[in-house]
Amino acid sequence: MGKPDSRRGSLGLFVIVVLAGAGTMIVELAAVRVLAPWFGTSAAVWTNVIGVVLFALAFGYLVGAQLAARERPQASLALALFAGAAFTAWLPSLAGPVAGFFLPSGVTLARAGDLLIWGSLATSFALFAPAALALGCVGPLAVECLHRQSGEHAGSAGGRVLCASTLGSLAGTFGTTHYLLPTLGIAWTFYLAAAVMASLGVLSWWLARPRSTLGALPLLLAGSAVLGHGYGGPQLGEDTRLLESIQSPYQFVRVVERGEGEQLSRQLQVNEGFDSYQSVWQPQPGLLPPGYYYNYFALPAWWSHAEGDWSLLVLGLGAGTAWRVLEGTMPEGAHLDAHGVEIDPLVVSLARRWMDLPEDGENHRTLAGWDARAALSRDERKFDQIILDTYANQMEVPPHLSSVEFFELVEARLTPGGWLSINIGGFALDDPVVSAIAETAAVAFGSEALLLRVPFSRNVVAYLRRGVPLPTPGSSTWALPDGDVSALLAPCEMEGRWALMEPPVVAPLSDDRNAIETLQRRSLELAAAQIAAHKLR
Amino acid sequence: MRAALLGSVLLTVLAFPAFTSQGGVAEAVRWVGEGRYAQALDAATKLGSAQERGQAQLYVLHHAGALNEALEAGLRGLDAAPDDAWLLDRCAYLAISLGAGSLARELCIRLEEHATPEAWEAAAWMLDEAEALEADRTAEALALSRARWSAALFGLASLVLMAWWGRRSPHSKSSTPRAPSVSVDGGMP
């Protein structure tokens, strides 16, 4: 090969390496999004995906090292790229069947603990390992090609290839999260990555000047994948209608509808693979049917005998369910000054289209695209009530929104006598997640937390108050004037349905030490054990 | 967790058995009618008969939305009166709502033996539901085992292949002359 040929070949190789590096990160980052509707995006799922991809890459490096010793590494490189393209192109179509194989329908959240971990691991292996393995071959083969073409030292060639590959991975990382997924969605992100890899394969094949055209076979396989079913997330129930679904920079979001007439209701679901939801809507504002924890956010305004403006901040606004419940239940003479923080702007857009979330105005202000803690840090205003409802997926509480430092910040944003109301997913008052969050908040507030179990649900609402004692069943401050809101109290007055949580000496959850994910898994295990413990003697 | 409602348990008609609508049970039922669950539970707990206590506690707790506790109270009542059709029916319904398939199935089978002909249809429906739940639980257990074995097999097979492949020293079949200065084979770390 002459010098210009060698230079052209090296340039081609670097293009291949950069784009293959980007492809690896596209597969890895989009992989978590593919799994999210079934398994969530907890640290355990991320760990499984990253672990499997690293493992497959290591295997790929080894395979690449073997192939590099063969006569025509450039042709092997082309084959690796074709294989990577084919495996990547089929990911959207295979995701549903494979995830469904390891997480069948009918599994309830209470029983999903181990399945979330093992299912996501097995699914990651089956789906992503082949593509990552193929892409892992690219590095060693590229080094070998470069070394043979230019006569560079192996170390020099390896270093330059690593640099190019890592820069490509960097571009793939940012591009996937901030551009590809929100713009193209999951399926077309994979198709694009596959198309790029297939094109690189053609380039590599051309550089190798092959004697056969068999290498085009994986290209055809990759192409045929686009004709498959694509990616649609988990199936809807028979009685559920899909109104709209989108891929946001954060998650898969959809609005579904059930029932007719007065029974009509809509739910906003975010990566929901189980029997859960993020927000709910019914035609009229006000209390929802029994079993919805949002109703219990209405109590503080009544306990405080609110008059005039009642300033409310909802952290984790979602589609604004808490706003609608409070709007329909405020005590006479009080009116709602509603603020909300929602991290995902597309959730807000969907909510405005389908769930009557008001546009910003005098009494409604939405801060979209902000993390709750970041928003709270920058806003010096004080509120009469702050509602914390910042769940991701089915059950994931972000650690930085459950730490003592966070709750100290919340307390500082409350007026004297102001309320913090927290929705906590938990199966009992002594559920590990409920205890940890309530105790942590109690430490931050320096006072007790009141816990109420929401009837017909697996939720507990915790109340804390700044500088004023909490009402408890039997106390003079507990009872409310007769009405729909006061009726919420009666089921909670029974023994075992409410508790006062004393602040412990040390907060269980902090920014430094936060085991919330472990506690969530423990909570699910205990719930399954609780159900299994019911026996006919 | 923004949980869904626990099944379809939202206060279906919970008619109380007529033969117990007197005395302490009647008091508990009355308190429930007035929405005073704590008093109702007190009245139910004070009942002397274990069967009536189970019935009344289940009734109160189910109305108050405490499903696990209601089921447990019903099962205690069944300890004393294993053939009580009302308790069997309510416990089966609660077990289905809570997803306890095998318990629900046991209760339904016993209920079919003791239910009146008018209740057979409901019992059969609940038995179907219970069996579907059991099938779900079986599928769940199988899926977990499948996931564990698959992950372990994938991992082990890959490790074995890697070890085998790693032991094979790459030897060059290349006809391309190598640069004289190079002494190490190319490869990613």
mmCIF file of N, CA and C in Angstrom, chain A residues 33 174-186 189 246-251 346:
data_model
loop_
_atom_site.group_PDB
_atom_site.id
_atom_site.type_symbol
_atom_site.label_atom_id
_atom_site.label_comp_id
_atom_site.label_asym_id
_atom_site.label_seq_id
_atom_site.Cartn_x
_atom_site.Cartn_y
_atom_site.Cartn_z
ATOM 1 N N ARG A 33 -32.925 2.723 28.799
ATOM 2 C CA ARG A 33 -34.250 3.243 28.452
ATOM 3 C C ARG A 33 -35.157 2.157 27.899
ATOM 4 N N PHE A 174 -23.344 12.057 25.173
ATOM 5 C CA PHE A 174 -24.127 13.303 25.198
ATOM 6 C C PHE A 174 -25.219 13.286 24.129
ATOM 7 N N GLY A 175 -24.838 12.803 22.955
ATOM 8 C CA GLY A 175 -25.792 12.815 21.842
ATOM 9 C C GLY A 175 -27.013 11.960 22.122
ATOM 10 N N THR A 176 -26.805 10.818 22.755
ATOM 11 C CA THR A 176 -27.937 9.909 22.992
ATOM 12 C C THR A 176 -28.950 10.532 23.937
ATOM 13 N N THR A 177 -28.463 11.020 25.069
ATOM 14 C CA THR A 177 -29.385 11.550 26.082
ATOM 15 C C THR A 177 -30.039 12.858 25.642
ATOM 16 N N HIS A 178 -29.230 13.741 25.063
ATOM 17 C CA HIS A 178 -29.749 15.094 24.820
ATOM 18 C C HIS A 178 -30.338 15.286 23.428
ATOM 19 N N TYR A 179 -30.015 14.395 22.505
ATOM 20 C CA TYR A 179 -30.551 14.624 21.172
ATOM 21 C C TYR A 179 -31.277 13.404 20.606
ATOM 22 N N LEU A 180 -30.576 12.276 20.539
ATOM 23 C CA LEU A 180 -31.152 11.140 19.810
ATOM 24 C C LEU A 180 -32.444 10.623 20.436
ATOM 25 N N LEU A 181 -32.406 10.316 21.731
ATOM 26 C CA LEU A 181 -33.599 9.731 22.352
ATOM 27 C C LEU A 181 -34.794 10.686 22.343
ATOM 28 N N PRO A 182 -34.613 11.955 22.741
ATOM 29 C CA PRO A 182 -35.778 12.844 22.703
ATOM 30 C C PRO A 182 -36.268 13.109 21.276
ATOM 31 N N THR A 183 -35.349 13.112 20.303
ATOM 32 C CA THR A 183 -35.749 13.471 18.948
ATOM 33 C C THR A 183 -36.255 12.265 18.169
ATOM 34 N N LEU A 184 -35.516 11.184 18.235
ATOM 35 C CA LEU A 184 -35.843 10.029 17.402
ATOM 36 C C LEU A 184 -36.630 8.953 18.134
ATOM 37 N N GLY A 185 -36.564 8.957 19.458
ATOM 38 C CA GLY A 185 -37.175 7.860 20.204
ATOM 39 C C GLY A 185 -36.201 6.686 20.265
ATOM 40 N N ILE A 186 -36.602 5.662 21.005
ATOM 41 C CA ILE A 186 -35.689 4.541 21.237
ATOM 42 C C ILE A 186 -35.437 3.742 19.962
ATOM 43 N N THR A 189 -33.352 5.510 17.349
ATOM 44 C CA THR A 189 -31.983 5.698 17.828
ATOM 45 C C THR A 189 -31.169 4.446 17.550
ATOM 46 N N ILE A 246 -44.713 9.391 24.559
ATOM 47 C CA ILE A 246 -43.516 10.062 24.058
ATOM 48 C C ILE A 246 -42.277 9.532 24.784
ATOM 49 N N GLN A 247 -41.142 9.730 24.146
ATOM 50 C CA GLN A 247 -39.860 9.500 24.796
ATOM 51 C C GLN A 247 -39.319 10.871 25.172
ATOM 52 N N SER A 248 -39.194 11.125 26.451
ATOM 53 C CA SER A 248 -38.614 12.402 26.862
ATOM 54 C C SER A 248 -37.131 12.176 27.139
ATOM 55 N N PRO A 249 -36.373 13.243 27.416
ATOM 56 C CA PRO A 249 -34.958 13.020 27.756
ATOM 57 C C PRO A 249 -34.806 12.149 29.012
ATOM 58 N N TYR A 250 -35.850 12.029 29.813
ATOM 59 C CA TYR A 250 -35.738 11.294 31.067
ATOM 60 C C TYR A 250 -36.358 9.906 31.026
ATOM 61 N N GLN A 251 -37.440 9.749 30.241
ATOM 62 C CA GLN A 251 -38.219 8.531 30.411
ATOM 63 C C GLN A 251 -39.221 8.334 29.280
ATOM 64 N N LEU A 346 -41.588 17.504 29.237
ATOM 65 C CA LEU A 346 -42.557 16.850 28.360
ATOM 66 C C LEU A 346 -43.740 16.271 29.148
#
